[in-house]
Coordinates of C-alpha atoms in Angstrom, one line a residue:
Chain A
M1 CA 35.5 -38.1 40.6
V2 CA 37.4 -38.2 37.6
D3 CA 37.9 -34.6 36.9
V4 CA 39.5 -34.1 40.6
A5 CA 42.5 -36.1 39.2
F6 CA 42.8 -33.6 36.6
E7 CA 43.4 -30.7 39.0
G8 CA 46.7 -31.5 40.0
G9 CA 45.9 -34.1 42.1
S10 CA 44.8 -32.1 45.0
A11 CA 41.5 -33.4 46.4
M12 CA 38.4 -31.2 46.3
T13 CA 37.1 -30.0 49.7
V14 CA 33.4 -29.9 50.5
R15 CA 33.5 -26.0 50.3
D16 CA 35.1 -26.1 46.7
Q17 CA 32.4 -28.4 45.7
A18 CA 29.7 -26.2 46.9
D19 CA 31.3 -23.1 45.3
R20 CA 31.3 -25.2 41.9
A21 CA 27.6 -26.0 42.3
Q22 CA 26.8 -22.3 42.9
V23 CA 28.7 -21.1 40.0
L24 CA 27.1 -24.0 37.9
Q25 CA 23.6 -23.0 39.5
R26 CA 24.4 -19.5 38.3
L27 CA 25.4 -20.1 34.9
R28 CA 22.4 -22.5 34.7
I29 CA 20.0 -19.7 35.7
G30 CA 21.8 -17.2 33.2
D31 CA 21.6 -19.4 30.4
I32 CA 17.8 -20.0 30.8
A33 CA 17.2 -16.4 31.3
F34 CA 18.8 -15.4 28.2
R35 CA 17.3 -18.0 26.3
H36 CA 13.7 -16.7 27.4
L37 CA 15.0 -13.0 26.9
T38 CA 15.8 -13.7 23.3
R39 CA 12.5 -15.8 22.8
A40 CA 10.5 -12.7 24.4
A41 CA 12.2 -10.4 21.9
A42 CA 11.3 -12.6 19.1
I43 CA 7.8 -12.7 20.2
V44 CA 7.6 -8.9 20.4
V45 CA 8.3 -8.8 16.7
L46 CA 4.9 -10.9 16.3
L47 CA 3.4 -8.4 18.8
I48 CA 4.3 -5.4 16.7
L49 CA 2.6 -6.8 13.6
G50 CA -0.5 -7.8 16.0
G51 CA -0.4 -4.3 17.6
I52 CA -0.6 -2.6 14.0
I53 CA -3.7 -4.7 13.0
V54 CA -5.6 -4.5 16.2
S55 CA -5.0 -0.9 16.5
L56 CA -5.9 0.1 12.8
V57 CA -9.0 -2.0 13.3
I58 CA -9.9 -0.3 16.3
G59 CA -9.2 3.1 14.9
A60 CA -11.0 2.5 11.7
W61 CA -14.1 1.0 13.5
P62 CA -16.2 4.1 13.8
A63 CA -15.9 4.7 9.9
L64 CA -16.4 1.3 9.0
E65 CA -19.4 0.9 11.1
K66 CA -21.0 4.2 9.9
F67 CA -20.2 3.5 6.2
G68 CA -20.0 -0.3 5.8
F69 CA -19.1 -1.3 2.6
R70 CA -19.9 1.6 1.2
F71 CA -16.7 3.1 2.2
L72 CA -15.0 0.9 -0.4
T73 CA -17.4 1.8 -3.4
S74 CA -18.1 5.5 -2.7
E75 CA -15.8 8.3 -4.5
V76 CA -17.2 11.2 -2.1
W77 CA -14.6 12.4 0.1
N78 CA -16.3 15.5 2.0
P79 CA -14.9 16.5 5.4
V80 CA -17.6 19.2 5.7
T81 CA -20.8 16.8 5.3
E82 CA -18.6 14.0 7.0
K83 CA -19.2 11.7 3.9
F84 CA -16.1 9.5 3.2
G85 CA -15.3 6.9 0.4
A86 CA -12.1 5.4 -0.6
I87 CA -12.4 4.7 -4.1
A88 CA -10.3 7.8 -5.3
P89 CA -7.4 7.2 -3.2
V90 CA -7.4 3.5 -3.7
Y91 CA -7.6 3.9 -7.4
G92 CA -4.7 6.6 -7.4
T93 CA -2.6 3.9 -5.4
L94 CA -3.1 1.2 -7.9
V95 CA -2.7 3.2 -10.9
T96 CA 0.5 5.0 -9.8
S97 CA 2.0 1.5 -8.8
L98 CA 0.9 0.0 -12.1
I99 CA 2.5 2.9 -14.0
A100 CA 5.7 2.4 -11.8
M101 CA 5.8 -1.3 -12.4
L102 CA 5.0 -1.1 -16.1
I103 CA 8.4 0.9 -16.3
A104 CA 10.3 -0.4 -13.7
V105 CA 10.0 -3.9 -14.2
P106 CA 11.4 -4.3 -18.0
V107 CA 14.0 -1.6 -17.1
G108 CA 15.1 -3.6 -13.9
L109 CA 15.4 -6.7 -15.8
F110 CA 17.4 -5.4 -18.6
I111 CA 19.8 -4.0 -16.1
A112 CA 20.1 -7.1 -14.3
M113 CA 20.9 -8.8 -17.6
F114 CA 23.3 -6.2 -18.1
L115 CA 25.1 -6.8 -14.8
T116 CA 25.2 -10.6 -15.0
E117 CA 25.8 -11.3 -18.8
L118 CA 27.5 -8.4 -20.5
C119 CA 28.8 -5.9 -18.0
P120 CA 32.8 -6.2 -17.6
L121 CA 33.9 -7.6 -14.4
W122 CA 35.7 -4.4 -13.3
L123 CA 32.3 -2.6 -13.9
R124 CA 30.0 -4.8 -12.1
R125 CA 30.7 -3.6 -8.6
P126 CA 30.6 0.0 -9.1
I127 CA 27.3 -0.1 -11.0
G128 CA 25.8 -2.4 -8.4
I129 CA 26.9 0.0 -5.7
A130 CA 25.3 2.9 -7.6
I131 CA 22.1 1.3 -7.9
E132 CA 22.0 0.4 -4.2
L133 CA 23.0 4.0 -3.5
L134 CA 19.9 5.1 -5.6
A135 CA 17.8 2.6 -3.2
G136 CA 19.3 4.2 -0.1
I137 CA 18.3 7.8 -1.1
P138 CA 15.4 8.9 1.4
S139 CA 12.0 9.1 -0.2
I140 CA 11.7 12.7 0.6
I141 CA 14.7 13.5 -1.4
Y142 CA 12.7 12.1 -4.5
G143 CA 9.8 14.1 -3.3
I144 CA 11.6 17.4 -3.4
W145 CA 13.2 16.6 -6.7
G146 CA 10.0 15.6 -8.3
L147 CA 8.2 18.7 -7.1
F148 CA 11.0 21.3 -8.3
V149 CA 12.6 19.7 -11.1
F150 CA 10.8 16.5 -12.6
A151 CA 7.4 18.0 -12.4
P152 CA 8.1 21.2 -14.3
F153 CA 10.2 19.5 -16.8
L154 CA 7.4 17.1 -17.5
Q155 CA 5.1 20.1 -17.6
Q156 CA 6.9 21.9 -20.3
H157 CA 8.6 19.3 -22.4
V158 CA 6.8 15.9 -22.0
Q159 CA 3.0 16.4 -21.2
P160 CA 2.4 18.6 -24.2
F161 CA 3.9 16.4 -26.3
L162 CA 1.8 13.5 -25.1
I163 CA -1.3 15.5 -25.6
D164 CA -0.5 16.7 -29.1
T165 CA 0.5 13.0 -30.0
F166 CA -2.4 11.1 -28.2
G167 CA -5.0 13.6 -27.5
N168 CA -6.9 13.0 -30.5
V169 CA -6.6 9.4 -30.7
P170 CA -9.7 7.4 -29.7
V171 CA -9.4 5.5 -26.1
L172 CA -5.8 6.5 -25.6
G173 CA -6.9 10.1 -25.8
N174 CA -8.7 10.0 -22.6
L175 CA -5.4 8.7 -20.8
F176 CA -4.0 12.1 -21.8
A177 CA -6.8 14.4 -21.8
G178 CA -6.6 18.0 -19.8
P179 CA -4.1 20.6 -19.4
P180 CA -0.4 19.7 -18.6
Y181 CA -0.4 20.6 -14.8
G182 CA 3.1 19.0 -14.2
I183 CA 2.0 17.2 -11.0
G184 CA -0.5 14.5 -11.4
V185 CA -0.9 10.7 -11.6
L186 CA 1.6 10.3 -14.2
T187 CA 4.3 12.1 -12.7
A188 CA 3.8 10.1 -9.3
G189 CA 4.0 6.9 -11.4
L190 CA 7.3 8.0 -12.9
I191 CA 8.7 8.9 -9.4
L192 CA 7.8 5.6 -8.1
A193 CA 9.1 4.0 -10.9
I194 CA 12.5 5.4 -10.2
M195 CA 12.3 4.5 -6.5
V196 CA 11.4 0.9 -7.1
L197 CA 13.8 0.4 -9.9
P198 CA 17.0 -0.5 -7.5
F199 CA 14.9 -3.0 -5.5
I200 CA 13.7 -4.9 -8.7
T201 CA 17.1 -4.6 -10.2
S202 CA 19.2 -5.8 -7.1
I203 CA 16.9 -8.8 -6.5
S204 CA 16.7 -9.9 -10.2
R205 CA 20.6 -9.8 -10.0
D206 CA 20.9 -11.7 -7.1
V207 CA 18.5 -14.3 -8.4
F208 CA 20.2 -14.4 -12.0
E209 CA 23.7 -14.8 -10.4
A210 CA 22.4 -18.0 -8.7
V211 CA 21.7 -19.8 -12.2
P212 CA 24.1 -22.7 -12.1
P213 CA 26.5 -21.6 -14.9
V214 CA 26.7 -25.3 -16.4
L215 CA 22.9 -24.3 -17.6
K216 CA 24.2 -21.3 -19.3
E217 CA 27.2 -22.9 -20.8
A218 CA 25.1 -25.6 -22.2
A219 CA 22.9 -23.2 -24.1
Y220 CA 25.9 -21.0 -25.1
G221 CA 27.5 -24.2 -26.5
L222 CA 24.5 -25.0 -28.6
G223 CA 25.1 -21.5 -30.3
S224 CA 22.4 -19.5 -28.2
T225 CA 22.9 -15.8 -28.3
T226 CA 23.0 -13.7 -25.1
W227 CA 19.3 -12.9 -25.5
E228 CA 18.5 -16.3 -26.0
V229 CA 20.2 -17.6 -23.0
S230 CA 18.6 -14.7 -20.9
R231 CA 15.1 -15.3 -22.3
Y232 CA 15.0 -18.7 -22.5
V233 CA 17.4 -20.3 -19.7
V234 CA 18.1 -17.5 -17.3
L235 CA 14.5 -16.2 -17.0
P236 CA 12.5 -19.5 -16.8
Y237 CA 14.9 -20.6 -14.3
T238 CA 14.7 -17.6 -11.8
R239 CA 11.1 -16.8 -12.7
V240 CA 9.9 -17.5 -9.0
G241 CA 12.4 -15.3 -7.8
V242 CA 12.0 -12.5 -10.3
I243 CA 8.2 -12.8 -9.4
G244 CA 9.2 -12.3 -5.8
G245 CA 11.3 -9.3 -6.4
V246 CA 8.7 -7.5 -8.5
M247 CA 6.1 -8.2 -5.7
L248 CA 8.5 -6.8 -3.2
G249 CA 8.9 -3.5 -5.5
L250 CA 5.2 -3.2 -5.8
G251 CA 4.7 -3.6 -2.0
R252 CA 7.2 -0.6 -2.0
A253 CA 5.5 1.4 -4.6
L254 CA 2.0 0.9 -3.1
G255 CA 3.1 2.2 0.5
E256 CA 5.4 4.8 -0.8
T257 CA 4.3 8.1 0.8
M258 CA 6.5 11.2 0.7
A259 CA 7.7 10.9 -3.0
V260 CA 4.2 10.6 -4.0
T261 CA 2.5 13.4 -1.7
F262 CA 4.7 16.0 -3.2
V263 CA 3.7 15.3 -6.8
I264 CA 0.3 13.8 -6.9
G265 CA -1.8 17.0 -6.3
N266 CA -4.1 15.7 -3.5
A267 CA -7.4 15.6 -5.5
H268 CA -10.1 13.4 -4.6
R269 CA -11.5 12.2 -7.7
V270 CA -11.2 9.2 -10.2
S271 CA -10.1 10.7 -13.4
P272 CA -9.4 8.7 -16.3
S273 CA -6.5 11.2 -17.4
L274 CA -3.2 10.2 -16.4
L275 CA -2.1 14.0 -16.4
A276 CA -5.0 14.9 -13.9
P277 CA -4.0 15.4 -10.2
G278 CA -5.1 12.5 -8.1
T279 CA -4.3 11.0 -4.7
T280 CA -3.1 7.9 -3.2
I281 CA -4.0 6.1 0.2
S282 CA -0.7 7.3 1.7
A283 CA -0.6 10.6 0.1
T284 CA -4.1 11.3 1.8
I285 CA -3.4 10.3 5.2
A286 CA 0.0 12.3 5.1
N287 CA -1.9 15.5 3.9
E288 CA -4.9 15.4 5.8
F289 CA -4.4 13.4 9.2
T290 CA -3.0 16.3 11.3
E291 CA -5.7 18.6 10.0
A292 CA -8.6 16.2 10.4
V293 CA -11.3 17.4 12.6
G294 CA -13.8 15.1 14.2
D295 CA -13.5 11.6 15.1
L296 CA -15.3 10.2 12.0
Y297 CA -12.7 12.1 9.7
T298 CA -9.9 10.7 11.7
S299 CA -11.2 7.2 11.6
S300 CA -11.9 7.4 8.0
L301 CA -8.3 7.9 7.4
V302 CA -7.2 5.2 9.6
A303 CA -9.4 2.9 7.7
L304 CA -7.8 3.9 4.5
G305 CA -4.5 3.1 6.4
L306 CA -5.8 -0.3 7.2
I307 CA -6.8 -1.0 3.4
L308 CA -3.4 -0.1 2.5
F309 CA -1.9 -2.4 4.9
V310 CA -3.9 -5.2 4.1
I311 CA -3.1 -4.8 0.2
T312 CA 0.7 -4.4 1.0
F313 CA 0.4 -7.3 3.3
I314 CA -1.0 -9.6 0.7
V315 CA 1.4 -8.6 -1.8
L316 CA 4.6 -8.6 0.7
A317 CA 3.5 -12.0 1.9
F318 CA 3.0 -13.3 -1.8
A319 CA 6.6 -12.1 -2.5
R320 CA 8.1 -13.7 0.4
L321 CA 6.4 -17.1 -0.3
M322 CA 7.7 -16.9 -3.9
L323 CA 11.4 -16.0 -2.8
M324 CA 11.2 -18.7 0.1
R325 CA 10.1 -21.3 -2.7
L326 CA 13.1 -20.0 -4.7
N327 CA 15.5 -20.7 -1.7
A328 CA 14.1 -23.9 -0.8
R329 CA 15.0 -25.2 -4.6
V330 CA 18.3 -23.6 -4.4
G331 CA 19.2 -25.3 -1.0
A332 CA 18.0 -28.7 -2.4
Chain B
M1 CA 20.6 -17.5 -43.3
A2 CA 17.5 -15.2 -42.7
L3 CA 16.8 -16.9 -39.4
Y4 CA 20.3 -16.5 -38.4
E5 CA 20.1 -12.8 -39.4
T6 CA 16.7 -12.4 -37.2
R7 CA 18.3 -14.1 -34.2
R8 CA 21.5 -11.9 -34.6
R9 CA 19.5 -8.7 -35.0
R10 CA 17.3 -9.6 -32.0
N11 CA 20.3 -10.3 -29.8
V12 CA 21.9 -6.8 -30.8
L13 CA 18.7 -4.8 -30.0
A14 CA 18.3 -6.9 -26.3
K15 CA 22.2 -6.0 -25.7
S16 CA 21.6 -2.4 -26.7
L17 CA 18.3 -2.2 -24.6
A18 CA 20.4 -3.6 -21.7
V19 CA 23.2 -1.0 -21.8
G20 CA 20.4 1.4 -22.5
A21 CA 18.6 0.5 -19.4
T22 CA 21.8 0.8 -17.3
I23 CA 22.5 4.0 -18.4
F24 CA 18.8 5.2 -18.0
G25 CA 19.0 3.9 -14.3
L26 CA 22.3 5.5 -13.3
A27 CA 21.2 8.8 -15.2
W28 CA 18.6 9.5 -12.5
L29 CA 21.0 8.9 -9.7
V30 CA 23.3 11.3 -11.3
L31 CA 20.4 13.9 -12.1
I32 CA 19.1 13.9 -8.4
L33 CA 22.5 13.9 -6.7
A34 CA 23.5 17.0 -9.3
V35 CA 20.5 19.3 -8.6
L36 CA 20.7 18.4 -4.7
L37 CA 24.0 19.1 -4.6
W38 CA 23.7 22.6 -6.6
E39 CA 20.7 23.8 -4.9
G40 CA 21.8 22.5 -1.5
F41 CA 25.1 23.8 -1.3
S42 CA 24.1 27.4 -2.6
G43 CA 22.2 27.7 0.7
L44 CA 24.6 26.0 3.0
S45 CA 26.3 28.3 5.5
L46 CA 27.4 28.4 9.4
A47 CA 23.9 29.8 10.1
V48 CA 22.0 26.6 8.9
F49 CA 23.6 24.7 11.8
T50 CA 23.5 27.6 14.6
Q51 CA 20.0 29.3 14.2
M52 CA 16.6 28.1 14.8
T53 CA 14.0 27.6 11.8
P54 CA 12.8 31.0 10.7
P55 CA 9.2 32.6 10.6
P56 CA 8.5 33.1 6.7
G57 CA 10.7 35.9 5.1
S58 CA 13.5 36.0 7.2
A59 CA 16.7 34.2 7.6
G60 CA 17.5 31.4 9.8
G61 CA 18.8 27.9 10.1
L62 CA 18.0 24.4 10.8
L63 CA 19.4 23.9 14.3
N64 CA 16.4 22.7 16.0
P65 CA 15.3 20.1 13.5
I66 CA 18.8 19.0 13.2
A67 CA 18.9 18.3 17.1
G68 CA 15.4 17.0 17.2
S69 CA 16.3 14.2 14.5
L70 CA 19.7 13.4 16.3
V71 CA 17.9 12.8 19.6
M72 CA 15.0 10.8 18.2
T73 CA 17.2 8.8 16.1
T74 CA 19.4 7.9 19.1
I75 CA 16.5 6.9 21.2
A76 CA 15.2 4.8 18.5
V77 CA 18.5 3.0 18.0
A78 CA 18.9 2.6 21.8
I79 CA 15.3 1.0 21.8
G80 CA 15.3 -0.9 18.8
T81 CA 18.9 -2.2 18.5
P82 CA 18.9 -4.6 21.7
L83 CA 15.2 -5.7 20.8
G84 CA 16.4 -6.6 17.2
I85 CA 19.7 -8.2 18.4
L86 CA 18.0 -10.3 20.9
A87 CA 15.1 -11.5 18.7
G88 CA 17.4 -12.1 15.8
T89 CA 19.9 -14.0 18.2
Y90 CA 16.7 -16.3 19.0
M91 CA 16.1 -17.1 15.5
A92 CA 19.7 -18.0 14.6
E93 CA 21.0 -19.6 18.0
Y94 CA 17.8 -21.1 19.7
G95 CA 15.0 -21.8 17.2
R96 CA 16.7 -21.8 13.6
Y97 CA 14.5 -24.6 12.7
D98 CA 11.4 -24.2 15.0
K99 CA 8.0 -23.1 14.2
L100 CA 8.2 -19.8 16.2
A101 CA 11.5 -18.6 14.3
F102 CA 9.8 -19.6 10.8
V103 CA 6.8 -17.4 11.8
V104 CA 9.0 -14.5 13.0
R105 CA 11.1 -14.6 10.1
F106 CA 8.1 -14.4 7.8
I107 CA 6.5 -11.5 9.6
N108 CA 9.7 -9.5 9.9
D109 CA 10.4 -9.6 6.4
I110 CA 6.9 -8.2 6.0
L111 CA 7.4 -5.6 8.5
L112 CA 10.7 -4.7 6.8
S113 CA 8.7 -3.4 3.7
A114 CA 5.7 -2.4 5.4
P115 CA 4.5 1.2 4.6
S116 CA 6.1 3.5 7.2
I117 CA 3.0 5.5 7.2
V118 CA 0.9 2.8 8.7
I119 CA 3.4 2.6 11.5
G120 CA 2.8 6.2 12.2
L121 CA -0.7 5.4 12.3
F122 CA -0.2 2.5 14.7
I123 CA 2.0 4.6 17.2
Y124 CA -0.6 7.5 16.8
E125 CA -3.3 5.3 18.1
V126 CA -1.2 3.6 20.6
M127 CA 0.7 6.6 22.1
V128 CA -0.6 9.8 20.7
A129 CA -4.2 9.4 21.0
Q130 CA -3.7 7.6 24.7
M131 CA -1.6 10.5 25.9
G132 CA -3.6 13.2 24.3
H133 CA -0.9 15.0 22.7
F134 CA 1.8 14.7 20.1
S135 CA 5.5 14.0 21.4
G136 CA 9.0 13.3 20.8
W137 CA 8.7 10.2 22.6
A138 CA 6.0 8.9 20.0
G139 CA 8.1 9.8 17.3
A140 CA 11.2 7.9 18.5
V141 CA 9.2 5.0 19.2
S142 CA 7.6 4.8 15.7
L143 CA 11.3 5.2 14.2
A144 CA 12.5 2.3 16.9
V145 CA 9.5 -0.1 15.1
I146 CA 11.2 0.8 11.7
V147 CA 14.8 -0.1 13.4
V148 CA 13.7 -3.6 14.7
P149 CA 13.1 -5.5 11.7
V150 CA 16.3 -4.3 9.9
V151 CA 18.6 -5.3 13.0
V152 CA 16.6 -8.6 13.2
R153 CA 17.2 -9.5 9.7
T154 CA 21.1 -8.5 9.8
T155 CA 21.7 -10.0 13.2
E156 CA 20.3 -13.4 12.2
D157 CA 22.0 -13.5 8.7
M158 CA 25.2 -12.5 10.3
L159 CA 24.8 -15.2 13.1
I160 CA 24.3 -17.8 10.5
L161 CA 27.4 -17.1 8.9
V162 CA 29.4 -17.7 12.0
P163 CA 30.7 -21.3 11.3
D164 CA 29.4 -24.0 13.7
T165 CA 32.9 -25.3 14.5
L166 CA 33.4 -22.0 16.6
R167 CA 30.3 -23.0 18.6
E168 CA 31.2 -26.5 19.0
A169 CA 34.8 -25.4 20.2
A170 CA 33.2 -23.3 22.7
A171 CA 30.7 -25.8 23.9
S172 CA 33.6 -28.3 24.2
I173 CA 35.5 -26.3 26.8
G174 CA 32.3 -26.3 29.0
L175 CA 31.0 -22.7 28.0
P176 CA 27.2 -22.4 28.6
R177 CA 25.2 -21.5 25.5
S178 CA 24.3 -18.0 26.6
L179 CA 28.0 -17.2 27.1
M180 CA 28.9 -19.0 23.9
I181 CA 26.6 -16.6 22.1
R182 CA 27.8 -13.6 24.0
K183 CA 31.5 -14.3 23.9
V184 CA 32.0 -16.1 20.6
A185 CA 28.9 -15.7 18.1
Y186 CA 28.5 -12.2 18.8
R187 CA 32.2 -11.3 18.5
A188 CA 32.4 -13.2 15.3
A189 CA 29.4 -11.5 13.7
R190 CA 30.3 -8.0 15.3
A191 CA 31.3 -6.3 11.9
G192 CA 28.0 -7.5 10.1
M193 CA 25.8 -6.6 13.2
V194 CA 27.2 -2.8 13.4
T195 CA 26.6 -2.7 9.5
G196 CA 22.9 -3.8 10.2
V197 CA 22.5 -1.1 12.9
L198 CA 24.3 1.7 10.5
L199 CA 21.8 0.6 7.9
A200 CA 18.9 1.0 10.1
V201 CA 20.1 4.5 11.2
A202 CA 20.4 5.4 7.4
R203 CA 17.0 4.0 6.7
I204 CA 15.4 6.1 9.7
S205 CA 17.3 9.3 9.1
G206 CA 15.2 10.1 6.1
E207 CA 12.1 8.5 7.2
T208 CA 9.1 11.5 7.3
A209 CA 6.0 9.5 7.1
P210 CA 5.9 8.1 10.6
L211 CA 6.9 11.3 12.3
L212 CA 4.2 13.6 10.5
F213 CA 1.7 12.7 13.2
T214 CA 3.7 11.3 16.0
A215 CA 6.3 13.9 16.7
L216 CA 4.6 16.6 14.6
N217 CA 6.7 19.5 14.2
N218 CA 8.2 22.5 16.3
Q219 CA 9.2 25.7 15.1
F220 CA 11.3 26.4 18.4
W221 CA 14.0 25.1 20.2
S222 CA 12.9 22.0 22.2
L223 CA 14.2 18.9 23.2
D224 CA 11.4 17.9 25.7
L225 CA 10.4 14.7 24.4
N226 CA 6.8 15.2 26.0
A227 CA 6.1 18.0 23.7
P228 CA 6.3 18.0 19.8
V229 CA 9.9 17.9 18.4
A230 CA 11.0 19.4 15.3
S231 CA 12.8 16.7 12.9
L232 CA 14.7 17.4 9.5
P233 CA 12.4 15.5 7.2
V234 CA 9.2 16.9 8.5
V235 CA 10.7 20.6 8.1
I236 CA 12.0 19.7 4.7
F237 CA 8.5 18.5 3.9
Q238 CA 6.7 21.5 5.5
F239 CA 9.1 24.1 3.8
A240 CA 9.3 22.8 0.5
L241 CA 5.7 22.9 0.0
S242 CA 5.5 26.3 1.2
P243 CA 5.5 29.3 -1.4
Y244 CA 8.3 31.1 0.6
K245 CA 11.9 31.2 -1.2
D246 CA 13.7 31.3 1.8
W247 CA 11.8 28.2 3.3
Q248 CA 12.4 26.4 0.0
Q249 CA 16.2 27.1 0.0
L250 CA 16.4 25.6 3.6
A251 CA 14.4 22.6 2.6
W252 CA 16.9 21.9 -0.2
T253 CA 19.8 22.5 2.2
G254 CA 18.2 20.2 4.6
A255 CA 17.8 17.6 2.0
L256 CA 21.5 17.8 1.0
I257 CA 22.4 17.3 4.6
I258 CA 20.3 14.2 5.3
T259 CA 21.2 12.6 1.7
L260 CA 24.9 13.2 2.7
A261 CA 24.6 11.7 5.9
V262 CA 22.8 8.6 4.5
L263 CA 25.1 8.1 1.8
A264 CA 28.1 8.3 4.2
L265 CA 26.4 5.9 6.6
S266 CA 25.7 3.4 3.7
I267 CA 29.2 3.4 2.4
I268 CA 30.6 3.1 5.8
A269 CA 28.3 0.1 6.4
R270 CA 29.3 -1.3 2.9
S271 CA 32.9 -0.9 3.6
L272 CA 32.8 -2.8 7.0
A273 CA 30.6 -5.4 5.4
S274 CA 33.2 -5.9 2.6
A275 CA 36.2 -5.8 4.9
R276 CA 34.5 -8.5 7.0
K277 CA 34.1 -10.8 3.7
S278 CA 37.6 -10.3 2.5
S279 CA 39.4 -10.9 5.9

């Protein structure tokens, strides 16, 4: 054998060869075992998702069987008579998230524009870190802050102003009807806006930074202003990524629990007024699950969870597809 | 000339909006931290760390929820980290381009932002409903489910950054693939992987929703993981919504402790990551 010659010329005994074969065999088995171990762990990730879906469907089955499609169309939520419908929490979830996105998307995009186009270099890192710290603050902190600081502030200063200004305007007046409670749909939407702002900002900044400088320089060279470069060069180029980031933020807003539970008021009704208390899917589950008596009540709450999971799954999957398309293009 | 003026004006407006938006965004961070420091520090004392949660109307501390949080977080990390690292290893080292890795990557990214309350419901159905009682184990497992996707993601990202020349060098001296991964790739990616674990800890130390109906809460000193265990976020939730001043004060103090812990963790993680980048 060739390698025998390399080992100082001493010939390999039969025993050495047997030892060597044994070591190689052990390494080979270890190699295969490790490969299968990692593969199994990767499959566990899939099983977690499968487990979530299966367990939610099983848990929600009694309610879905009893109410059928009416569960999605009924507003009644009465634990005493055991009649449950999902309209109020679904409505609250969608409206609070909509308010959050209406505020957070433009603000986030403008911050990203500031960070990539206007900000002096030495300031970029500190501001970026600060925005990411904002993303790291646990949601319960937003909740307690919203309850004790933000809601009273809105009640005393902002909501009376809104009622006075828009209360008598047709159509708009309906949005701002009723007394200023402080807590309510609007407050929850605003807190959510603050919470998702960092997500939208950091993703938009990342995709804005991925724009080839040549494109921007060409536009500047033609005499474009900063705004025109951002609006007509950067934004169209990064559109897919920005949509992905926005959807990711929306996914967060839809599923957010603690920050909303503190300030939404937990009232099961659909009210056109943004100042009225409402509820969301996650807030309803958080508030009522441990106190739910009876299988049907618990099952209805799990069914709400299932609805939430389906909505967020679709939104997040869409977000990922968008971001993947962007990566594919950058990689090409 | 009129067109020039309009364009100029529009540009100035957009620029000021950008500056304004940034100030607006940062203002919230300052406002929240300022109130938190103010309210939290006024209740901070040694008793907070040495006494149990009190009944309404009397003084007490947060010892049992702090201990409960630490224990459940530790177990969650102990379960979630190895699982996450192994899965991330498969995706980066073995199946970088195969179908399984593609699907796992997609699903993992969705789990990464899935609503945590749904994970609580999942563990409730799988563990609490089967065992018939709330337990610390259920709380720890639900936190572990949150840890896994974070660790998978950072492990994969960090391993992909390891230059292939290192792998080829290891292979060329006859190192089996599994040893190459453990002795070479892991070492090269270590700082980044530690960062991932720290970020996961930061993420779960403030998680409330999945604990509400898995670990529940416990007013007394108990580290029995087969019984309900108190945790800092759940106690904050309960105390903040109570009408009692003492409890609300403790909630603020607890909120301060969590925030400081989370911020410290993310700053350490960040400096680790940037130390790696500059080296």
